[in-house]
Short mmCIF file of C-alpha atoms and ligand atoms in Angstrom, two decimals:
data_model
loop_
_atom_site.label_atom_id
_atom_site.label_comp_id
_atom_site.label_asym_id
_atom_site.label_seq_id
_atom_site.Cartn_x
_atom_site.Cartn_y
_atom_site.Cartn_z
CA MET D 1 51.81 -127.21 -121.32
CA ALA D 2 54.40 -128.75 -118.73
CA VAL D 3 52.96 -131.29 -116.00
CA THR D 4 52.66 -130.30 -112.79
CA ILE D 5 52.17 -131.54 -108.92
CA GLN D 6 48.49 -130.12 -109.19
CA GLN D 7 47.56 -131.50 -112.25
CA LEU D 8 48.54 -135.19 -111.02
CA ILE D 9 46.80 -134.08 -107.84
CA ARG D 10 43.88 -133.47 -110.01
CA TYR D 11 44.21 -136.40 -112.35
CA LYS D 12 43.62 -138.79 -109.21
CA LYS D 13 40.14 -136.95 -108.24
CA GLU D 14 39.45 -137.70 -112.16
CA GLY D 15 40.40 -141.03 -112.19
CA ARG D 16 42.65 -140.27 -114.93
CA SER D 17 45.96 -142.89 -114.57
CA ILE D 18 49.34 -141.01 -114.10
CA VAL D 19 51.64 -142.70 -116.28
CA ALA D 20 55.21 -142.35 -114.94
CA LEU D 21 58.96 -144.19 -116.49
CA THR D 22 62.73 -144.02 -115.38
CA ALA D 23 65.27 -141.93 -117.46
CA TRP D 24 69.13 -141.60 -117.24
CA ASP D 25 69.92 -139.99 -120.49
CA TYR D 26 68.95 -137.17 -122.84
CA LEU D 27 67.97 -139.39 -125.66
CA LEU D 28 66.09 -141.52 -123.62
CA ALA D 29 64.30 -138.88 -121.50
CA GLN D 30 63.69 -137.25 -125.06
CA ALA D 31 61.78 -139.99 -126.24
CA LEU D 32 59.64 -140.83 -123.17
CA ASP D 33 58.61 -136.91 -123.25
CA GLN D 34 57.66 -137.01 -126.77
CA ALA D 35 55.29 -139.99 -125.74
CA GLY D 36 53.60 -138.41 -123.39
CA VAL D 37 54.75 -139.75 -120.61
CA ASP D 38 53.36 -137.39 -117.56
CA LEU D 39 56.07 -137.86 -115.09
CA ILE D 40 59.83 -138.81 -115.21
CA LEU D 41 61.75 -140.19 -112.79
CA VAL D 42 65.41 -140.00 -112.39
CA GLY D 43 65.34 -143.23 -110.24
CA ASP D 44 68.52 -144.44 -108.52
CA SER D 45 68.10 -147.61 -110.33
CA LEU D 46 70.26 -145.72 -112.78
CA ALA D 47 72.94 -147.32 -110.45
CA MET D 48 72.47 -150.90 -111.81
CA VAL D 49 70.85 -149.76 -115.33
CA ALA D 50 73.07 -147.32 -116.23
CA LEU D 51 76.35 -147.50 -114.06
CA GLY D 52 76.47 -151.44 -113.32
CA TYR D 53 76.52 -151.47 -109.87
CA GLU D 54 75.09 -154.45 -108.30
CA THR D 55 72.50 -152.42 -105.81
CA THR D 56 71.20 -148.71 -105.57
CA LEU D 57 73.66 -148.74 -102.61
CA PRO D 58 77.07 -147.25 -104.05
CA LEU D 59 75.09 -144.63 -106.18
CA THR D 60 76.60 -140.86 -104.90
CA LEU D 61 74.90 -137.90 -105.23
CA ASP D 62 76.92 -136.60 -107.57
CA GLU D 63 76.50 -139.33 -110.06
CA ILE D 64 72.61 -138.69 -109.71
CA LEU D 65 73.35 -135.30 -110.08
CA HIS D 66 75.00 -135.83 -113.62
CA HIS D 67 72.56 -137.86 -114.74
CA ALA D 68 69.51 -135.70 -114.26
CA LYS D 69 71.13 -132.66 -115.89
CA ALA D 70 71.27 -134.58 -119.26
CA VAL D 71 67.75 -135.88 -118.62
CA ARG D 72 66.36 -132.24 -117.83
CA ARG D 73 67.82 -131.16 -121.21
CA GLY D 74 65.93 -133.70 -123.26
CA VAL D 75 62.77 -133.30 -121.07
CA LYS D 76 60.03 -130.44 -122.23
CA GLN D 77 56.41 -131.85 -120.64
CA ALA D 78 56.56 -134.46 -118.23
CA LEU D 79 57.11 -133.70 -114.07
CA LEU D 80 60.90 -134.33 -113.47
CA VAL D 81 61.74 -136.17 -110.31
CA VAL D 82 65.12 -137.26 -109.18
CA ASP D 83 65.58 -139.62 -106.30
CA LEU D 84 68.32 -138.65 -103.68
CA PRO D 85 70.98 -141.89 -103.12
CA PHE D 86 71.22 -143.63 -99.98
CA LEU D 87 72.91 -141.97 -97.20
CA SER D 88 72.20 -138.61 -98.79
CA TYR D 89 69.48 -137.70 -96.81
CA GLN D 90 68.77 -140.29 -93.80
CA GLU D 91 71.25 -138.53 -91.63
CA SER D 92 69.04 -135.31 -90.89
CA PRO D 93 66.50 -132.83 -92.11
CA VAL D 94 69.46 -130.49 -92.76
CA GLN D 95 71.31 -132.77 -94.79
CA ALA D 96 68.51 -133.83 -96.63
CA LEU D 97 67.55 -130.08 -97.41
CA ARG D 98 71.10 -129.66 -98.83
CA SER D 99 71.20 -132.59 -101.00
CA ALA D 100 67.61 -131.90 -102.02
CA GLY D 101 68.42 -128.18 -102.64
CA ARG D 102 71.33 -129.23 -104.89
CA VAL D 103 69.00 -131.27 -106.88
CA LEU D 104 66.54 -128.66 -107.56
CA LYS D 105 69.60 -125.79 -107.83
CA GLU D 106 71.77 -127.60 -110.18
CA THR D 107 69.21 -129.61 -112.25
CA GLY D 108 65.76 -128.07 -112.64
CA ALA D 109 63.89 -130.92 -111.57
CA GLN D 110 61.23 -130.11 -110.00
CA ALA D 111 60.82 -132.75 -107.04
CA VAL D 112 62.81 -135.60 -105.33
CA LYS D 113 61.55 -138.79 -104.14
CA LEU D 114 62.90 -140.43 -101.17
CA GLU D 115 62.43 -143.84 -99.63
CA GLY D 116 60.90 -144.94 -96.19
CA GLY D 117 58.10 -143.21 -93.78
CA TYR D 118 57.04 -142.90 -90.15
CA PRO D 119 58.77 -141.24 -88.04
CA ALA D 120 61.74 -139.86 -89.04
CA MET D 121 61.57 -139.75 -93.10
CA ALA D 122 57.86 -137.99 -92.17
CA GLU D 123 59.94 -135.21 -90.40
CA THR D 124 62.23 -134.70 -93.09
CA VAL D 125 59.78 -134.72 -95.71
CA ALA D 126 58.06 -131.66 -93.82
CA ARG D 127 61.05 -130.00 -93.31
CA LEU D 128 61.72 -130.03 -97.15
CA VAL D 129 57.92 -129.38 -98.15
CA GLN D 130 58.07 -126.36 -95.74
CA THR D 131 61.20 -125.35 -97.89
CA GLY D 132 59.25 -125.83 -100.92
CA ILE D 133 60.67 -128.38 -102.46
CA PRO D 134 58.15 -131.13 -103.92
CA VAL D 135 58.39 -134.41 -102.00
CA MET D 136 57.51 -137.75 -103.71
CA GLY D 137 57.47 -140.81 -101.02
CA HIS D 138 58.30 -144.43 -101.63
CA VAL D 139 57.15 -147.13 -99.33
CA GLY D 140 57.03 -150.92 -99.69
CA LEU D 141 59.65 -152.61 -101.01
CA THR D 142 61.99 -149.67 -100.88
CA PRO D 143 65.58 -150.65 -102.49
CA GLN D 144 68.26 -148.53 -100.38
CA SER D 145 67.04 -151.47 -97.50
CA VAL D 146 67.72 -154.57 -99.97
CA HIS D 147 70.36 -155.81 -96.94
CA GLN D 148 67.66 -155.59 -94.33
CA PHE D 149 64.90 -157.23 -96.32
CA GLY D 150 67.18 -160.10 -97.46
CA GLY D 151 66.81 -159.37 -101.18
CA TYR D 152 64.37 -157.56 -103.22
CA ARG D 153 61.15 -159.43 -101.52
CA LYS D 154 57.47 -158.25 -101.45
CA GLN D 155 56.66 -156.31 -98.84
CA GLY D 156 53.26 -155.62 -96.40
CA LYS D 157 52.39 -159.45 -96.66
CA THR D 158 50.97 -160.04 -93.03
CA PRO D 159 48.21 -157.51 -91.51
CA GLU D 160 50.99 -156.19 -89.09
CA ALA D 161 53.46 -155.54 -92.14
CA GLY D 162 50.83 -153.91 -94.46
CA ASP D 163 49.41 -151.75 -91.57
CA ARG D 164 52.73 -150.47 -91.13
CA ILE D 165 52.72 -149.76 -94.89
CA LEU D 166 49.48 -147.78 -94.16
CA ASP D 167 50.56 -145.86 -91.49
CA GLU D 168 53.96 -144.89 -93.41
CA ALA D 169 51.95 -143.67 -96.13
CA ILE D 170 49.43 -141.75 -94.24
CA ALA D 171 52.35 -139.92 -91.75
CA LEU D 172 54.07 -138.83 -95.26
CA GLU D 173 50.83 -137.52 -96.85
CA LYS D 174 50.43 -135.66 -93.65
CA ALA D 175 53.95 -134.46 -93.93
CA GLY D 176 53.16 -133.03 -97.23
CA ALA D 177 54.13 -135.53 -99.92
CA PHE D 178 52.54 -134.74 -103.43
CA ALA D 179 52.44 -138.45 -104.37
CA ILE D 180 53.96 -142.20 -103.17
CA VAL D 181 55.56 -144.64 -104.74
CA LEU D 182 54.31 -147.86 -103.74
CA GLU D 183 56.47 -151.03 -104.69
CA HIS D 184 56.31 -154.58 -104.70
CA ILE D 185 53.18 -155.09 -102.19
CA PRO D 186 49.95 -157.22 -102.39
CA ALA D 187 47.52 -155.39 -104.68
CA ASP D 188 44.60 -155.22 -101.66
CA LEU D 189 46.84 -153.09 -99.65
CA SER D 190 47.42 -151.07 -102.25
CA LEU D 191 43.90 -150.41 -102.96
CA HIS D 192 43.63 -149.58 -99.26
CA ILE D 193 46.02 -147.21 -99.17
CA THR D 194 45.24 -145.80 -102.70
CA GLU D 195 41.66 -144.76 -101.16
CA LYS D 196 42.79 -143.76 -98.24
CA LEU D 197 45.44 -140.90 -99.51
CA THR D 198 44.22 -138.09 -101.23
CA ILE D 199 47.63 -138.06 -103.02
CA PRO D 200 48.10 -140.18 -105.86
CA THR D 201 49.70 -143.97 -105.50
CA ILE D 202 51.91 -144.93 -108.29
CA GLY D 203 52.65 -148.48 -108.40
CA ILE D 204 55.35 -150.29 -109.20
CA GLY D 205 54.72 -154.52 -108.51
CA ALA D 206 51.31 -153.18 -106.37
CA GLY D 207 48.80 -154.38 -108.89
CA ALA D 208 45.75 -152.43 -110.88
CA HIS D 209 44.37 -150.18 -108.22
CA CYS D 210 46.74 -147.49 -107.83
CA ASP D 211 46.26 -143.98 -109.29
CA GLY D 212 49.24 -144.86 -111.87
CA GLN D 213 52.18 -146.94 -112.84
CA VAL D 214 56.09 -146.54 -113.03
CA LEU D 215 58.42 -148.95 -114.62
CA VAL D 216 62.39 -149.41 -115.05
CA THR D 217 62.75 -147.82 -118.24
CA SER D 218 64.99 -150.90 -119.34
CA ASP D 219 62.86 -153.35 -118.27
CA LEU D 220 59.66 -152.01 -120.31
CA LEU D 221 61.93 -152.16 -123.38
CA GLY D 222 63.45 -155.56 -122.59
CA LEU D 223 67.17 -153.87 -122.43
CA SER D 224 67.79 -155.28 -118.91
CA SER D 225 69.53 -158.76 -118.33
CA TRP D 226 67.84 -158.95 -115.68
CA SER D 227 63.85 -157.89 -114.41
CA PRO D 228 61.81 -158.31 -111.31
CA PRO D 229 58.94 -160.92 -111.84
CA PHE D 230 56.59 -157.98 -112.21
CA ALA D 231 57.64 -155.99 -115.10
CA LYS D 232 56.13 -156.04 -118.44
CA ALA D 233 58.55 -155.76 -121.65
CA TYR D 234 57.17 -154.25 -124.78
CA ALA D 235 59.86 -154.39 -126.74
CA ASN D 236 63.00 -156.32 -126.62
CA LEU D 237 65.75 -153.74 -127.76
CA ARG D 238 68.93 -156.23 -125.76
CA GLU D 239 68.22 -158.55 -128.57
CA ALA D 240 67.59 -156.19 -131.63
CA THR D 241 70.43 -154.35 -130.74
CA ILE D 242 72.80 -157.24 -130.29
CA GLN D 243 71.39 -158.40 -133.89
CA ALA D 244 72.36 -154.93 -135.45
CA VAL D 245 75.74 -154.86 -133.92
CA GLU D 246 75.94 -158.58 -135.41
CA SER D 247 74.85 -157.42 -138.53
CA PHE D 248 77.31 -154.39 -138.87
CA ARG D 249 79.92 -156.73 -137.47
CA ASN D 250 80.01 -159.34 -140.55
CA GLU D 251 79.60 -156.44 -143.03
CA VAL D 252 82.20 -154.70 -141.66
CA ARG D 253 84.76 -157.73 -141.77
CA GLY D 254 82.57 -159.19 -144.92
CA LYS D 255 84.08 -155.56 -146.47
CA THR D 256 80.74 -154.58 -147.70
CA PHE D 257 79.89 -151.57 -145.63
CA PRO D 258 80.73 -149.13 -146.53
CA GLU D 259 79.64 -149.71 -150.04
O1 KIV O 1 64.79 -146.24 -109.06
C1 KIV O 1 63.94 -146.13 -109.65
O2 KIV O 1 63.91 -146.68 -110.56
C2 KIV O 1 62.33 -146.34 -108.57
C3 KIV O 1 61.46 -146.66 -108.97
C4 KIV O 1 61.59 -148.38 -109.27
C5 KIV O 1 60.17 -146.07 -108.76
O3 KIV O 1 62.69 -145.83 -107.37
#
């Protein structure tokens, strides 16, 4: 049975942790889906991990749509969510509606994710949800604001900053978001937000108290050339790939492949 938004909200009530990962192409999406991941996100981190940009800022809506279509072909069970890239939704609720509409129409994804909270983004979320487009929020370290933050720094470290993030999360829930990503904030703050909200929180670098966890899959696989301090590599595919390619190179040059 394919995973639904209602099921994820039920998982929170039941205390069952939500498993989420990012994907950017067909083969990876197939593997994640086969492994039983609940939610697959075509995150705008694909700007760095698949396209080689330095930040998520240059990514266009057309670029993420192209990748999301490939991911869609590989996903049969998981809920598929696609990020709205920088400046494809911040201008106005109508701009957000057009961009989110393209995501659902052209890729077959079930939901979009966008960054930021109260007040402007909550209004945008409400507009999308009223139109029937499910939205996942994202607060804390929101990478599209990296220059404003002065780097990928932990957010919400003072009581005032923590209260602001809590207010944003509450505003997003009131606006109709079905889940919220909490990125790189203190664990006690994410616990507080998780207890306050009825919708699931999905953490990344936000401690163990969230209703689910998400990682950028290239970090999990040990493929990334750089990973954030909170990421965990469950394999070293970068090294394994280099070794496999070196073996091929040696056998071709030594004329032992093909036999
Ligand atoms: O773009 C992305 O990969 C994300 C995750 C870090 C949640 O937004």
